[in-house]
Coordinates of C-alpha atoms in Angstrom, one line a residue:
X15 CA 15.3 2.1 -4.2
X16 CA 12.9 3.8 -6.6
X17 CA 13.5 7.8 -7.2
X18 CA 11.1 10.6 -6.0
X19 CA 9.6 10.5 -9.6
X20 CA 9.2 6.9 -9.2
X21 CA 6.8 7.5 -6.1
X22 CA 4.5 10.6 -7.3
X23 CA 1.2 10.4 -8.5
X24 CA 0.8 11.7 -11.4
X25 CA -1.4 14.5 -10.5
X26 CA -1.0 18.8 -11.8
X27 CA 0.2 21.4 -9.6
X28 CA -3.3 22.1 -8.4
X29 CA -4.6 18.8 -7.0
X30 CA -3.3 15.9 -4.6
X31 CA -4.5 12.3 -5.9
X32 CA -6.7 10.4 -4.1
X33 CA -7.3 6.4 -3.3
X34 CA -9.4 4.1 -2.0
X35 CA -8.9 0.3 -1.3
X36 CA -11.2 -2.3 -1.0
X37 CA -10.7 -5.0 1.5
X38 CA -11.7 -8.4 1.5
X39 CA -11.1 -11.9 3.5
X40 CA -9.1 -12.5 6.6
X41 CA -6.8 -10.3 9.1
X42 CA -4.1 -10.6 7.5
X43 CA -5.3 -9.0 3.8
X44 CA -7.0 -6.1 6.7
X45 CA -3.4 -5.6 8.0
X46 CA -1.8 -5.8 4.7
X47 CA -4.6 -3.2 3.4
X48 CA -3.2 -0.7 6.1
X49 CA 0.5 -1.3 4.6
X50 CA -1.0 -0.5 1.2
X51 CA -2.3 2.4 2.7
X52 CA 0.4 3.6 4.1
X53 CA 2.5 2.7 0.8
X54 CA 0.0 4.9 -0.9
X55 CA 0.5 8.0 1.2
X56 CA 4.5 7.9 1.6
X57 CA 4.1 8.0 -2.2
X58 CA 1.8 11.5 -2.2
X59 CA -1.8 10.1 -2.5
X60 CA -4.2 10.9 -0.1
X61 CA -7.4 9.0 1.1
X62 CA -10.8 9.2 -1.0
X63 CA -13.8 10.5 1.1
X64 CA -15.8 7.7 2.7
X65 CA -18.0 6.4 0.7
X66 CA -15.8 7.3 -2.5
X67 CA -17.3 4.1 -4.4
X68 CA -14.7 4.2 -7.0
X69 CA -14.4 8.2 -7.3
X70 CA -10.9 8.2 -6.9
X71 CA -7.7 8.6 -8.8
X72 CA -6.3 4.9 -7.5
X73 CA -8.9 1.9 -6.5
X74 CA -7.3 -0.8 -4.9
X75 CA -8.6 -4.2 -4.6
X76 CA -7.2 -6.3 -1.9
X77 CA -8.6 -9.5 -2.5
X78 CA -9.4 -12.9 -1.5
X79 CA -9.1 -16.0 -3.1
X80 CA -10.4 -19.0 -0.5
X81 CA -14.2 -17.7 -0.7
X82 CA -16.5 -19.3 -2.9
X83 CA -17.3 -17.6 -6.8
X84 CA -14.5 -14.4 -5.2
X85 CA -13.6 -14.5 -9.1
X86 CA -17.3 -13.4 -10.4
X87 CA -17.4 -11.0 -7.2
X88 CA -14.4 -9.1 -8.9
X89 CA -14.8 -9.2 -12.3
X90 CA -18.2 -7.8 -11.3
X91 CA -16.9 -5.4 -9.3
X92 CA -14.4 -4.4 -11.9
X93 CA -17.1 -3.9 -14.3
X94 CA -18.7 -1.5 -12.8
X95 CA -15.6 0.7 -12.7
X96 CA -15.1 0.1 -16.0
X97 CA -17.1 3.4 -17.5
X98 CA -15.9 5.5 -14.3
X99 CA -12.4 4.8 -15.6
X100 CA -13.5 5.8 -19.7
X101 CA -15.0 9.2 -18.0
X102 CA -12.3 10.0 -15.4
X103 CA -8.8 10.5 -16.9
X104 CA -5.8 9.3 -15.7
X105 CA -7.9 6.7 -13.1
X106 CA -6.2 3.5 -12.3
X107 CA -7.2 0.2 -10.9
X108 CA -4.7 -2.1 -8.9
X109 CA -5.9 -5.6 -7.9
X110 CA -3.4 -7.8 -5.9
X111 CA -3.9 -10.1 -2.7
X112 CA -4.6 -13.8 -3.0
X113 CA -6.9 -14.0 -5.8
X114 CA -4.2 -11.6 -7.9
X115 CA -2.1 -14.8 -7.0
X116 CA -3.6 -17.2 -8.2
X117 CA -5.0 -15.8 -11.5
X118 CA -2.0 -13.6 -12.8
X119 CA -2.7 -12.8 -16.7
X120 CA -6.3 -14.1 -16.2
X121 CA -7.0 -10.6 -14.4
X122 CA -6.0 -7.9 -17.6
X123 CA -7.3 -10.2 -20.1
X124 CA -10.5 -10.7 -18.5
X125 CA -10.6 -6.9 -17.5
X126 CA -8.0 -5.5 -20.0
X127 CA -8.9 -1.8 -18.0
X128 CA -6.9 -3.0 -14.8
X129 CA -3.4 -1.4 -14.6
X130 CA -1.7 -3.3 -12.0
X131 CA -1.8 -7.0 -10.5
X132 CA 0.1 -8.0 -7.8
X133 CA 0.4 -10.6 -5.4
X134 CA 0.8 -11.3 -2.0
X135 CA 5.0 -11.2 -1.8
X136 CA 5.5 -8.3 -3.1
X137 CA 3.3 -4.7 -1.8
X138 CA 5.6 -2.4 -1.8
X139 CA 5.6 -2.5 -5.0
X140 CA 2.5 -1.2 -5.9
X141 CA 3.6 2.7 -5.6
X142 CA 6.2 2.1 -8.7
X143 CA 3.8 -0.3 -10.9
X144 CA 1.4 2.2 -10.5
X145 CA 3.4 4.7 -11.8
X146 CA 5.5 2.2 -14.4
X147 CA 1.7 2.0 -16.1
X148 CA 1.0 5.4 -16.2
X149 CA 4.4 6.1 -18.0
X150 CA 4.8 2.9 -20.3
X151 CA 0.6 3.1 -20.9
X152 CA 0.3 -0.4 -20.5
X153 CA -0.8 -2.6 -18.1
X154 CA 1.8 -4.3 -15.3
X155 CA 1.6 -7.8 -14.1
X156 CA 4.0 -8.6 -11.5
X157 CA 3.9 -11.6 -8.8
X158 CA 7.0 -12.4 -7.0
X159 CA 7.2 -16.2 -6.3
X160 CA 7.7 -15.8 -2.5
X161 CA 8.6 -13.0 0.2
X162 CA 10.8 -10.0 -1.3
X163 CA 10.9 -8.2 2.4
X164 CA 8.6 -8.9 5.4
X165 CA 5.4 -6.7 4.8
X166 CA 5.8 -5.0 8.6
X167 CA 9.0 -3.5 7.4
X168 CA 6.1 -1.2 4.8
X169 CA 5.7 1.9 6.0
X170 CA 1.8 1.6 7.6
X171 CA -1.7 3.9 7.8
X172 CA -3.0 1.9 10.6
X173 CA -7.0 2.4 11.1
X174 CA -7.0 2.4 14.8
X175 CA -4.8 4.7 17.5
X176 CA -5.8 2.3 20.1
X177 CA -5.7 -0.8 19.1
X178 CA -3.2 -2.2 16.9
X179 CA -2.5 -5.2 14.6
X180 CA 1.1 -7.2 14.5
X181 CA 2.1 -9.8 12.3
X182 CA 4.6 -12.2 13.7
X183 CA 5.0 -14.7 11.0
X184 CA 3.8 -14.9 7.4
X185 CA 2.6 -17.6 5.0
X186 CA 1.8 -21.9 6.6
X187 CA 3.1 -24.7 6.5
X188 CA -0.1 -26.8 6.6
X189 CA -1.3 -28.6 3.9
X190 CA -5.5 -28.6 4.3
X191 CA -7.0 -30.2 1.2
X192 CA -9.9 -27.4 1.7
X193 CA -7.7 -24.0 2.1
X194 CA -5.3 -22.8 -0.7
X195 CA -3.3 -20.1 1.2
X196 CA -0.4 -22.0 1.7
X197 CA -0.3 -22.3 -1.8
X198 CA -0.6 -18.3 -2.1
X199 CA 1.1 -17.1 0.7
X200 CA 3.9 -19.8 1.3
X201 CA 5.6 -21.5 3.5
X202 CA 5.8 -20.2 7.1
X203 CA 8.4 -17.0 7.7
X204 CA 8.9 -15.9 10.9
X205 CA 9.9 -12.3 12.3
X206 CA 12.7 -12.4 14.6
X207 CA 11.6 -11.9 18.2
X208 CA 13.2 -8.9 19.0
X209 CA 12.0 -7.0 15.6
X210 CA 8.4 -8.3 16.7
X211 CA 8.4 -6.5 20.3
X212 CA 10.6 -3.2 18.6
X213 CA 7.5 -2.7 16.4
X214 CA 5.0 -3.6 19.9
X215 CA 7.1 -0.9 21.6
X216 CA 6.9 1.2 19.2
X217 CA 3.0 1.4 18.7
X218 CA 2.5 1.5 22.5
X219 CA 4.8 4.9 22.9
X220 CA 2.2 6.1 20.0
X221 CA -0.9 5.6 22.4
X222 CA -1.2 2.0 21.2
X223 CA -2.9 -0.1 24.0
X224 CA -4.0 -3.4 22.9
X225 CA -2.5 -5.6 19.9
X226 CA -3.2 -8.6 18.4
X227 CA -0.1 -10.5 17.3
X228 CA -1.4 -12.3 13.7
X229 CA -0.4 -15.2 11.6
X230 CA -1.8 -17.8 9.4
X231 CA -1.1 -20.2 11.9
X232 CA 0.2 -17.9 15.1
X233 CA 1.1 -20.3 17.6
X234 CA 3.8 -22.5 15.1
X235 CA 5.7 -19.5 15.7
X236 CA 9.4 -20.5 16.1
X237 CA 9.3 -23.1 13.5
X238 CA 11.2 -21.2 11.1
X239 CA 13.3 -20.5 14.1
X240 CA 14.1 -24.1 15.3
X241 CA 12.2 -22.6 19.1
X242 CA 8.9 -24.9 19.5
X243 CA 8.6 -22.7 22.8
X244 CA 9.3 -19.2 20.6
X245 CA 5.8 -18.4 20.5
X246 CA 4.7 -18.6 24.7
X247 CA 8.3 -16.7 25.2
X248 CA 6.6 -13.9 22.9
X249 CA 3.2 -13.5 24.6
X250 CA 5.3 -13.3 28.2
X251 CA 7.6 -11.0 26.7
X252 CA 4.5 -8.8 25.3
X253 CA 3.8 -9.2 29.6
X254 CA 6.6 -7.1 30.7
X255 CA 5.8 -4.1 27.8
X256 CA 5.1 -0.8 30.1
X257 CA 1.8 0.5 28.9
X258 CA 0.6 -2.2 26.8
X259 CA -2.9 -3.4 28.3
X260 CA -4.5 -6.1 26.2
X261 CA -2.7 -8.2 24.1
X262 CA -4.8 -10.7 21.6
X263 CA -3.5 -13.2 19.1
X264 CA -5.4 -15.1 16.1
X265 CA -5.3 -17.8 14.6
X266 CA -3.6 -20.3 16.2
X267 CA -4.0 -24.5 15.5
X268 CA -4.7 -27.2 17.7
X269 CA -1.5 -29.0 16.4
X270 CA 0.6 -26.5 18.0
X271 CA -1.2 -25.4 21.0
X272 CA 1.2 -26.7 23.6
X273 CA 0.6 -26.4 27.6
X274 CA 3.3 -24.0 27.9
X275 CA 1.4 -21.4 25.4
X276 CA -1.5 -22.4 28.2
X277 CA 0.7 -21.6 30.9
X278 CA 2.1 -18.4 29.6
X279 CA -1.9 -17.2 28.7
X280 CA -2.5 -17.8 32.4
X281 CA 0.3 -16.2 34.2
X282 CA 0.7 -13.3 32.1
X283 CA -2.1 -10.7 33.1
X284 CA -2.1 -8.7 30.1
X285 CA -2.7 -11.5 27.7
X286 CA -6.7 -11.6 27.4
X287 CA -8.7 -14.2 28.4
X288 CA -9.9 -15.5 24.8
X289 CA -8.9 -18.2 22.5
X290 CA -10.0 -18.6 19.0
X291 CA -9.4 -22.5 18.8
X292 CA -10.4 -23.2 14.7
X293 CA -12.2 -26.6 15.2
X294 CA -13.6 -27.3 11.1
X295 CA -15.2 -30.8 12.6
X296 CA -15.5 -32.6 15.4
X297 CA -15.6 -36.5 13.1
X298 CA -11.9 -37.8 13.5
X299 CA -12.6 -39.3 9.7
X300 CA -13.8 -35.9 8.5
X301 CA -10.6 -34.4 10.3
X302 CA -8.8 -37.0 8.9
X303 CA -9.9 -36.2 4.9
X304 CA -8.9 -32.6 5.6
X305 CA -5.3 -33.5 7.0
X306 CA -5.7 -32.0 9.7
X307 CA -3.6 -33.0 12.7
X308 CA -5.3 -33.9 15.4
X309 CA -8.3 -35.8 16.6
X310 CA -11.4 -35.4 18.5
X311 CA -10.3 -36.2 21.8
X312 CA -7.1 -34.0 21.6
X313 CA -9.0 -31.1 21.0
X314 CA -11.2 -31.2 23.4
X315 CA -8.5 -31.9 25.9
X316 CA -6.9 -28.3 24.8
X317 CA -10.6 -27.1 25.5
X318 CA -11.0 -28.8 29.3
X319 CA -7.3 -27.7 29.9
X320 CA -7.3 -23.8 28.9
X321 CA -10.9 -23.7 31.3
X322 CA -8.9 -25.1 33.8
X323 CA -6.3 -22.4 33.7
X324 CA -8.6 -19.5 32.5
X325 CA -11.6 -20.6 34.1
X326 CA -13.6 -16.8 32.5
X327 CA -11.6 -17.4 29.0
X328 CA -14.4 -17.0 26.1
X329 CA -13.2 -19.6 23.4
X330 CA -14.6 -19.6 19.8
X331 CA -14.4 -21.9 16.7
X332 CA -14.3 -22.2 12.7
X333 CA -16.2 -25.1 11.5
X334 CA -17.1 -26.4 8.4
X335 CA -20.3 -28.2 7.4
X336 CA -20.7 -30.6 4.0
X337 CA -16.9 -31.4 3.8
X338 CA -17.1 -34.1 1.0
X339 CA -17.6 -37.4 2.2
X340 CA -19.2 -36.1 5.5
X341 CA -22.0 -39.0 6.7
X342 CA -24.9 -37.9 9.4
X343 CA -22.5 -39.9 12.0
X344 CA -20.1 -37.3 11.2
X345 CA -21.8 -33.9 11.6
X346 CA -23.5 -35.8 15.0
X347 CA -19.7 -35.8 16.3
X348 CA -19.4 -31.8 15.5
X349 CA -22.3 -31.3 17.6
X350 CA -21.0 -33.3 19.9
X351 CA -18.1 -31.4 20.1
X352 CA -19.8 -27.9 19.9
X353 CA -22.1 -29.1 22.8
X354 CA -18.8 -30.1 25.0
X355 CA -16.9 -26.9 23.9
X356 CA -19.7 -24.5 24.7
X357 CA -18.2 -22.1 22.4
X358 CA -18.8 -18.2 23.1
X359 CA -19.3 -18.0 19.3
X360 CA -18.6 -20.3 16.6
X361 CA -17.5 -18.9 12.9
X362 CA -19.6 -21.3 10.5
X363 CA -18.9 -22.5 7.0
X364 CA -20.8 -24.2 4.6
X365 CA -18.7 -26.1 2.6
X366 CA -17.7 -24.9 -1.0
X367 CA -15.1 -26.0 -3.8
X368 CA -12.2 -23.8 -3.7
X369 CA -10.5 -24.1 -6.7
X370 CA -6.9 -25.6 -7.1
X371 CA -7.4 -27.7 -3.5
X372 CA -7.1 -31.4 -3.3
X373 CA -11.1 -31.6 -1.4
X374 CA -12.2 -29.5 -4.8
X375 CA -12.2 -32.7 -7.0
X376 CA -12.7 -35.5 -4.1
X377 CA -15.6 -38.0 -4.3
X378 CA -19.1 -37.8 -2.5
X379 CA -19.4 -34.4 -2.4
X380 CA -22.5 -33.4 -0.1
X381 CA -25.5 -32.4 -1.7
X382 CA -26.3 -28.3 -1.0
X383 CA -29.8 -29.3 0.1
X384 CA -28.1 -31.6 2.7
X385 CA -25.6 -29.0 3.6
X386 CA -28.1 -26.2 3.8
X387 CA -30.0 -28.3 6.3
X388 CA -26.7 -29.4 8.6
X389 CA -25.9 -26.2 8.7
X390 CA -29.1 -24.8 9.7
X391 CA -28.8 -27.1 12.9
X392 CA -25.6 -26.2 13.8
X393 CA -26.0 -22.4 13.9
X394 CA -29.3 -22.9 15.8
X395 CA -27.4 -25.0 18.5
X396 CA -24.5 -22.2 18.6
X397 CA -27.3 -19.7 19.0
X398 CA -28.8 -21.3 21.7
X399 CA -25.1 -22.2 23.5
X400 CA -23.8 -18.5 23.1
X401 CA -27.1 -17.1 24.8
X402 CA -26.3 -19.5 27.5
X403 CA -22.9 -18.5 27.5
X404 CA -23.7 -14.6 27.6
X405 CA -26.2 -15.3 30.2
X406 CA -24.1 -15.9 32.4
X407 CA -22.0 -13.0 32.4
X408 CA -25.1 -11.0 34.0
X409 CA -24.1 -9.1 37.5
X410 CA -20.7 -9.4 36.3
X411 CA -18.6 -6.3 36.8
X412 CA -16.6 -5.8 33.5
X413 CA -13.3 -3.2 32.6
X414 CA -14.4 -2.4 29.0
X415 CA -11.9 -0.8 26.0
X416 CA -14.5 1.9 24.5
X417 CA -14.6 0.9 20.7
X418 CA -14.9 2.6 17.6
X419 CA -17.8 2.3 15.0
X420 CA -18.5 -1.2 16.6
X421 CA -22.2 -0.4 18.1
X422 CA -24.5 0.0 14.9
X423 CA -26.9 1.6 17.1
X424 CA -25.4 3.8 19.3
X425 CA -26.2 6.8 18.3
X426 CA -30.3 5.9 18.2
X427 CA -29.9 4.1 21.8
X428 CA -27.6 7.0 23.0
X429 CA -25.1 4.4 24.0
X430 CA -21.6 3.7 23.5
X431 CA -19.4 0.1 23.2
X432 CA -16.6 -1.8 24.2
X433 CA -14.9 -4.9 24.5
X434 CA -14.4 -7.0 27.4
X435 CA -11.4 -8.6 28.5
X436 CA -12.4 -11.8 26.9
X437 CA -13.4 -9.9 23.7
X438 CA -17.4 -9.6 23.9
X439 CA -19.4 -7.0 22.9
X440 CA -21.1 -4.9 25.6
X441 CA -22.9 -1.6 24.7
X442 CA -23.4 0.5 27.9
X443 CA -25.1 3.6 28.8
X444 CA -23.3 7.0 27.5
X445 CA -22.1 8.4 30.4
X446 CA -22.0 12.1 31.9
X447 CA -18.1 12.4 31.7
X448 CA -16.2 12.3 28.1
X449 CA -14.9 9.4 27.1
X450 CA -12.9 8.5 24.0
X451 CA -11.9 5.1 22.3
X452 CA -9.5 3.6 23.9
X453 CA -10.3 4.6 27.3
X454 CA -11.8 2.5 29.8
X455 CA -14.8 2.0 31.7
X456 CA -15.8 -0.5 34.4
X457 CA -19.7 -1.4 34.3
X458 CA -22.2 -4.0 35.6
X459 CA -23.8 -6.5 32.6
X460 CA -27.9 -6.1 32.8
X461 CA -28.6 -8.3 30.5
X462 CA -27.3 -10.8 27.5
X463 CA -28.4 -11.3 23.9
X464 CA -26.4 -14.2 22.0
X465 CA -23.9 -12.0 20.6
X466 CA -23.8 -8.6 22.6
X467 CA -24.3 -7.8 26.7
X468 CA -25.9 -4.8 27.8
X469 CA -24.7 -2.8 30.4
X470 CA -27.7 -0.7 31.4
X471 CA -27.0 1.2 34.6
X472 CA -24.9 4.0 35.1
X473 CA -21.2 3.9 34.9
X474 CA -19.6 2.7 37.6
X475 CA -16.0 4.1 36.5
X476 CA -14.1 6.0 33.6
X477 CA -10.2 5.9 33.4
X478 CA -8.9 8.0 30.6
X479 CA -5.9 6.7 28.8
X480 CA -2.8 7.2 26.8
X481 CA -4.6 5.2 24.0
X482 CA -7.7 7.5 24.3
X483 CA -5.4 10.9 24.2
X484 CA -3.9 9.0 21.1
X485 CA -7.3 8.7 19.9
X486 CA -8.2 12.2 20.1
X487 CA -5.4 13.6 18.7
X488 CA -5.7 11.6 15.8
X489 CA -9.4 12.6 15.4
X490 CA -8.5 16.4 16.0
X491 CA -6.1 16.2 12.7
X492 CA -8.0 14.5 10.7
X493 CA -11.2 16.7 11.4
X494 CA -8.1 19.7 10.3
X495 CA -7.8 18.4 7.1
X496 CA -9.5 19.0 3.8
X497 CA -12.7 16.2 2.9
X498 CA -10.7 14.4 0.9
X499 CA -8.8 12.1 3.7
X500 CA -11.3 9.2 4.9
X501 CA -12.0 6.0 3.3
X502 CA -13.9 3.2 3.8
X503 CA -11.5 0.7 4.6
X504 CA -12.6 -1.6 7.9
X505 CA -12.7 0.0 10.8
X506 CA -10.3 -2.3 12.7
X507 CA -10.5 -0.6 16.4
X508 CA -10.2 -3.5 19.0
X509 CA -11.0 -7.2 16.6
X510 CA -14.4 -7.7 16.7
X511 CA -15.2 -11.5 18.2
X512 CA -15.9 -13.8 14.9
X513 CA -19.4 -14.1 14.0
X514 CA -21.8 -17.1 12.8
X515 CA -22.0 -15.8 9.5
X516 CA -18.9 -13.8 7.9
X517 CA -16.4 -13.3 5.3
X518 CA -13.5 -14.6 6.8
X519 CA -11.0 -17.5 5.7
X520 CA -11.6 -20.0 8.0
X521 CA -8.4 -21.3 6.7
X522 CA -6.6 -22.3 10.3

């Protein structure tokens, strides 16, 4: 337990330190960016106006270490704070996440200006490292070897009222000779069910409406447990939560995708119809290279059976392209696979060395001109598939959650946006009546692009909601308070559906 001193920032009488934290890679560093958060302000700090870019008091960086040069990206970044730091006294810079890791000491010797590094096991610490380097004047390096407490038992400055991340099990047990998390973030921990649906209670008396239950590898959930069904138990008992209307999860693996996770997405009503099933390729010797458990022919029977079930589920993909050793024959059986899938949307990699992983120093590694050109095909196939895909979703009638910040041009097309049951992204005409994020409209689709639907007739309903009221009264404080609240961490809202091109792990 640290003292009240411990958790000040040191900051005089007449101002209130400020922060900002810089986010990068998958869900889970998003989620453990709002814990950070949340750390922050139980300690006295307050958020950095948006669009702070390193005018704050603390900088954060949450980082990522599976993306390819995320090193050079830092130390870049780093540098540029370097002479805000030299002109702004008493400034400090904290780096920790999966990259902080994996480098340790590397960090303050190559940027000697950094004042804390910590890992992934241990942030709730940062509020007393912080504060340890201010008072000792000297940089802190600390990175506990595995899990001090479960992150969700941090206090939490969640980015949403409405919508709602909740991790149910930390670190994986796989051993993918392309991803190094396991490595970073351990072996598999799980929550303990009933702790899991306290917090989901919780967050739903608070205006909460959807959540997306998160793990490395989500659906091995009771492994640590000795409960191979633990995980479809959770999604039916998220079913019988009063109030909660959407639940999500992400990412699970086809290795543990049982028919009684199928089952329980079916017969539960507020589980949505979406799956994010990561493929990485459809060539059994490809899948074989990457240790990854299971085969062409399995997947795509986890495919055919979930249609079957959810016939309207939207189901999209991780794949990698140019994994060493991958032969013409090879990436023909992805596209095999993506043409049989008919993915909504499919999250596309091309294939780079991550340093400290087994597929790093493997043989016949793919040229980038080949790569470039694989890849190239594939995305125009997904394009082509997901416009198919979205096309038919025309004349459908659709219950959408409004969203926040997740139409780029709303304000120029006066529209608003939402997200459909099965997660896609339909911007609709504003209508006459207020509504808020987190309420609900019904609308008819008018017409489908390849990753958004438009909804171009009026309204045809608007239900207000406990999550939009949440919404609102957020909004209302934070318009009460001073400037010097907001910052420019993601804005989480309802998950966005995974793009072709993006930042995440792909590491499932």
């Amino acid at each position: 337990m640290t003292s009240s001193s411990d958790r000040s920032p040191a900051v005089d009488a007449q101002k209130t330190a400020t922060y900002e934290i810089r986010t990068y890679g998958c869900q889970m560093n998003v989620h453990d960016s709002e814990r950070l958060a949340g750390l922050l302000e139980d300690a006295g700090y307050v958020r950095a106006p948006e669009g702070a870019d390193g005018d704050a008091d603390v900088v954060v960086f949450n980082t990522c270490a599976v993306r390819e040069n995320a090193d050079n990206r830092l130390y870049g970044n780093l540098g540029r704070l370097a002479p805000k730091k030299a002109s702004r006294p008493g400034m400090q810079i904290a780096v920790g996440g999966c990259l902080a890791q994996k480098d340790r000491d590397t960090i303050v010797k190559k940027a000697p200006w950094v004042d804390v590094v910590f890992g992934t096991h241990n942030i709730g610490k940062l509020p007393v490292l912080l504060e340890r380097a201010r008072v000792q004047q000297e940089a802190q390096v600390e990175i506990a070897e595995s899990l001090e407490a479960f992150p969700s038992t941090l206090p939490t400055r969640r980015e949403s009222a409405y919508a709602a991340w909740v991790s149910i099990s930390v670190g994986c047990n796989n051993t993918c000779t392309f991803c190094i998390v396991p490595a970073l973030r351990g072996k598999e921990k799980d929550r303990r069910p009933g702790d899991i649906l306290a917090e989901v209670e919780a967050l739903v008396a608070e205006g909460v409406s959807e959540v997306t239950l998160l793990g490395q590898n989500v659906n091995a959930y009771g492994s640590d447990i000795g409960d191979r069904e633990a995980f479809s138990k959770l999604l039916r008992a998220c079913g019988k939560t009063e109030g909660l209307e959407r639940v999500r999860f992400t990412s699970p693996h086809p290795r543990d995708f049982t028919d009684d996770v199928i089952a329980a997405m079916a017969e539960t009503p507020n589980v949505m119809p979406q799956l994010h099933m990561p493929l990485q390729s459809g060539s059994d010797t490809v899948l074989k290279a990457m240790r990854r458990s299971y085969r062409q022919e399995r997947y795509l029977d986890i495919i055919e059976k979930v249609r079957a079930a959810i016939p309207h589920a939207a189901i999209t993909t991780d794949i990698i392209v140019g994994f060493p050793g991958e032969t013409e024959e090879d990436f023909e059986q992805t596209l095999h696979v993506v043409r049989e899938a008919r993915f909504a949307q499919a999250f596309t990699f091309q294939y780079s060395k991550r340093p400290g992983t087994p597929a790093a120093t493997m043989e016949n590694q793919v040229p980038k001109e080949v790569v470039q050109a694989r890849y190239e095909r594939l995305v125009e196939l997904q394009e082509e598939i997901s416009w198919e895909e979205n096309k038919k979703q025309v004349g459908r009638t659709l219950e959408l959650m409004v969203a926040e910040g997740e139409g780029r041009k709303d304000g120029a097309t006066h529209r608003l946006s939402g997200r459909a049951p099965d997660n896609r992204l339909v911007h609709f005409a504003k209508p006459e009546q207020q509504v808020r994020p987190g309420d609900v409209v019904t609308v008819e689709v008018t017409y489908a692009a390849p990753h958004h639907l438009l909804a171009e007739g009026p309204v045809l309903g608007v239900r207000r909601t406990r999550a939009g009221d949440a919404w609102e009264k957020r909004n209302a404080a934070e318009v009460a308070k001073s400037a010097g609240v907001m910052l420019g961490l993601p804005k989480i809202g309802v998950p966005a559906p995974l793009p072709v091109a993006t930042s995440g792990c792909g590491c499932d």
